Amino acid sequence: MKRNRNVGGVVIGGPSNDLVSAVERFVYRRPIDEGEKVEFEFIDLKKIALESVNISENTALHKVLDDIAYTNFYIYSYDDLDWIGEYSDFVGYVVGMFGHMQLAVPREFYRKTDEGIIDARNKYRDYFIGGLRVLVGSAFSHLWHRKQFLFDFNARLAEEISPLLKSEFPSLAKDGQLPRATYFPVWVDNLLIHRERGLCHYCGGPAALVSLPNQTYDIDHMVPIASGGTNDATNLVLSCPECNNKKRANYQVVPDTFAWPTRS
């Protein structure tokens, strides 16, 4: 499946909202049933975390969303037709999904015979799978602004990195730690400045405002590298130098308005 960064994309609702809910259940370990629990266990989070040694537009969160979208929307609902009563049910699903994917519906899906519909399904498998990237991008665009969720997601990645030994995983800088990025691409700077509106993630003071000259800012890891954090773009925030120096290798979370309240 083609994967891409879609930070500035449009949140389109429908199945992308379902995808957001599913990845929340994954991160917070709250599967809705045994089937989803098994599905989540097949997501290779350790591999995804190790790949986050490098900064990529295809973030760790994109990869998890991709896995969930492929399973839920393609494997369970497009490839496996045990759920349908009539083939018209499948056509209704496909037409609706293509609409959310912003793709034209191939006319073959409007055939009257069951055989014709099955032929259309087989012919357009790759077309359907390719369209899932729109849903992944939409879900990511929503989650990109939920920094509490991003922190919790990266804490899950850190759980995978922290126990690893460099003798077994040569890509580590040392036991339980990935190498720290020494350079951040311009697109990372631009995305963080845009999301934070030029303000420090921690204190809310100016860090990179266009209207103020001669500012300096840092890019900080929410989950520190020393604690198993990764260089994934979802783990990065804009920080003023003062806050970054205070934080060092410690955790410091700033809850956002999208975070669910903690029940006592």
XYZ file of C-alpha atoms in Angstrom:
264
model
C 0.000 0.000 0.000
C 1.270 3.474 -0.786
C 1.939 5.412 2.396
C 2.365 9.103 2.752
C 2.451 12.025 5.121
C -0.786 13.982 5.200
C -0.308 16.415 8.057
C -2.045 19.233 6.253
C -4.817 17.098 4.820
C -8.554 17.314 5.228
C -10.398 15.420 7.957
C -13.185 13.727 6.004
C -15.094 11.812 8.701
C -16.865 8.487 8.230
C -14.392 5.588 8.088
C -11.491 7.900 8.966
C -13.248 8.603 12.271
C -13.600 4.843 12.752
C -9.871 4.562 12.103
C -9.114 7.201 14.751
C -11.234 5.304 17.276
C -9.493 2.025 16.420
C -5.981 3.414 16.856
C -7.039 4.948 20.173
C -8.144 1.513 21.321
C -4.802 0.126 20.188
C -2.715 2.736 22.004
C -4.718 2.527 25.228
C -5.051 -1.284 25.072
C -8.835 -1.291 24.963
C -9.848 -3.682 22.135
C -13.596 -4.001 21.705
C -13.495 -7.803 21.511
C -11.190 -10.811 21.271
C -11.023 -10.487 17.496
C -9.676 -6.954 17.696
C -7.292 -7.990 20.475
C -5.783 -10.595 18.140
C -5.665 -8.041 15.314
C -3.726 -5.613 17.512
C -1.270 -8.335 18.516
C -0.311 -8.774 14.851
C 0.809 -5.137 14.577
C 4.616 -5.334 14.755
C 5.173 -2.311 16.967
C 8.766 -3.259 17.754
C 9.668 -3.214 14.055
C 7.859 0.095 13.600
C 9.658 1.584 16.625
C 13.077 0.471 15.364
C 12.365 1.964 11.941
C 11.804 5.287 13.705
C 15.556 5.678 14.128
C 15.231 7.759 10.953
C 12.951 10.740 10.447
C 10.497 9.910 7.696
C 7.373 11.443 6.218
C 5.920 7.960 6.606
C 5.681 8.160 10.392
C 5.217 5.339 12.873
C 1.628 6.476 13.333
C 1.016 6.269 9.577
C 2.245 2.674 9.659
C -0.046 1.642 12.514
C -3.018 3.395 10.895
C -2.135 1.674 7.622
C -2.140 -1.762 9.248
C -5.500 -1.164 10.926
C -7.095 0.303 7.794
C -5.877 -2.572 5.632
C -7.264 -5.166 8.048
C -10.583 -3.516 8.864
C -11.549 -2.018 5.524
C -9.916 -4.394 3.042
C -9.392 -7.821 4.633
C -12.576 -7.925 6.705
C -14.927 -5.999 4.426
C -13.629 -6.177 0.827
C -11.733 -9.452 0.564
C -13.903 -11.471 2.976
C -17.573 -11.431 1.974
C -18.928 -13.641 4.742
C -20.603 -10.581 6.280
C -22.905 -9.841 3.323
C -26.483 -11.026 2.910
C -26.789 -9.933 -0.717
C -24.126 -8.767 -3.121
C -25.910 -5.438 -3.151
C -24.675 -5.040 0.450
C -21.096 -5.277 -0.792
C -21.782 -2.794 -3.597
C -23.221 -0.359 -1.061
C -20.091 -0.703 1.071
C -17.727 -0.206 -1.865
C -19.615 2.787 -3.269
C -19.620 4.437 0.152
C -15.924 3.769 0.701
C -14.920 5.095 -2.709
C -16.829 8.255 -1.864
C -14.869 8.711 1.362
C -11.662 7.920 -0.526
C -12.563 10.658 -3.019
C -12.316 8.152 -5.878
C -14.627 7.557 -8.811
C -16.723 4.396 -8.530
C -15.837 2.017 -11.391
C -18.972 1.347 -13.434
C -18.402 -2.412 -13.237
C -19.687 -2.350 -9.647
C -23.133 -1.466 -10.967
C -23.481 -4.758 -12.844
C -26.677 -6.658 -12.115
C -25.234 -10.152 -11.710
C -23.356 -11.553 -8.735
C -20.653 -12.807 -11.074
C -20.204 -9.328 -12.519
C -19.825 -7.816 -9.051
C -17.246 -10.438 -8.062
C -15.301 -9.747 -11.262
C -15.327 -6.028 -10.406
C -14.117 -6.753 -6.879
C -11.185 -8.787 -8.197
C -10.308 -6.244 -10.873
C -10.237 -3.247 -8.535
C -8.532 -4.680 -5.451
C -5.408 -2.547 -5.878
C -7.520 0.512 -6.682
C -9.396 0.071 -3.399
C -6.221 -0.568 -1.383
C -4.597 2.526 -2.869
C -7.562 4.609 -1.768
C -7.010 3.652 1.868
C -4.156 6.173 2.000
C -6.767 8.960 1.903
C -8.411 7.576 5.045
C -5.033 7.097 6.731
C -4.053 10.658 5.850
C -7.328 12.029 7.163
C -7.003 10.142 10.462
C -3.403 11.293 10.815
C -4.379 14.914 10.172
C -6.777 14.732 13.109
C -4.347 12.983 15.452
C -1.406 15.240 14.554
C -2.964 18.024 16.635
C -3.657 15.796 19.657
C -0.308 15.980 21.385
C -1.440 14.097 24.480
C -2.356 11.183 22.223
C 0.940 11.510 20.348
C 2.812 11.396 23.651
C 0.937 8.256 24.696
C 1.562 6.668 21.297
C 5.275 7.370 21.590
C 5.283 5.985 25.117
C 4.074 2.724 23.542
C 6.971 2.870 21.073
C 9.383 3.503 23.953
C 8.108 0.379 25.708
C 9.352 -1.575 22.690
C 12.775 0.103 22.541
C 13.719 0.256 26.236
C 14.251 -3.514 26.836
C 16.328 -4.070 23.684
C 20.044 -4.858 23.768
C 22.488 -3.323 21.320
C 24.185 -6.700 20.932
C 20.954 -8.006 19.408
C 19.829 -4.821 17.642
C 22.857 -3.043 16.099
C 20.800 0.008 15.068
C 20.637 1.053 18.739
C 23.094 3.641 20.057
C 23.279 1.621 23.268
C 21.025 -0.686 25.238
C 17.476 0.637 25.195
C 18.261 3.754 23.170
C 18.076 4.727 19.530
C 20.629 7.216 18.165
C 19.546 10.814 18.580
C 18.836 12.663 15.339
C 21.558 15.197 14.606
C 19.601 16.980 11.888
C 15.935 17.774 11.389
C 14.726 18.263 7.798
C 13.203 21.617 6.933
C 9.778 20.026 6.475
C 9.850 18.913 10.130
C 10.641 22.457 11.303
C 7.875 23.872 9.144
C 5.265 21.364 10.313
C 6.050 21.892 13.991
C 6.115 25.682 13.709
C 2.777 25.597 11.893
C 1.168 23.255 14.428
C 2.493 25.161 17.453
C 1.816 28.533 15.774
C 5.379 29.500 16.622
C 4.875 28.995 20.370
C 6.754 26.781 22.804
C 4.929 23.518 23.458
C 5.752 23.677 27.181
C 5.377 27.295 28.325
C 3.362 28.759 25.458
C 5.835 31.589 25.008
C 7.141 32.754 21.625
C 9.707 30.458 20.074
C 9.482 30.871 16.303
C 7.038 33.691 15.592
C 7.481 35.244 12.166
C 6.695 38.683 13.615
C 9.616 38.569 16.080
C 13.199 38.682 14.755
C 16.279 36.883 16.076
C 14.450 34.061 17.825
C 16.033 30.729 18.606
C 14.102 27.538 19.142
C 14.748 23.871 19.760
C 13.045 20.725 18.527
C 12.450 18.455 21.483
C 11.545 14.796 21.920
C 8.396 14.478 24.058
C 9.457 10.984 25.106
C 13.219 11.401 25.604
C 15.682 9.321 23.633
C 17.185 8.291 26.984
C 13.827 6.760 27.925
C 13.405 4.794 24.701
C 11.941 7.630 22.654
C 12.282 7.724 18.883
C 13.077 10.327 16.252
C 9.631 9.897 14.730
C 8.011 13.188 13.749
C 5.074 12.392 16.041
C 7.474 12.526 19.019
C 8.737 16.022 18.233
C 7.569 19.400 19.515
C 8.692 23.009 19.289
C 10.422 24.289 22.413
C 12.076 27.484 23.544
C 15.704 26.921 24.657
C 14.877 27.658 28.307
C 12.182 24.970 28.531
C 14.307 22.475 26.643
C 17.198 23.000 29.057
C 14.883 22.552 32.042
C 13.342 19.391 30.655
C 16.511 17.603 29.537
C 15.815 13.851 29.633
C 12.689 14.128 31.761
C 9.061 13.644 30.814
C 6.934 16.758 30.695
C 3.423 16.482 29.302
C 1.139 19.368 28.368
C -2.414 17.963 28.038
C -4.427 19.129 25.046
C -8.141 19.827 24.750
C -8.768 16.576 22.884
C -7.522 14.320 25.712
C -10.052 12.115 27.450
C -10.308 12.831 31.193
C -8.802 10.287 33.549
C -11.389 8.539 35.692
C -10.651 8.288 39.399
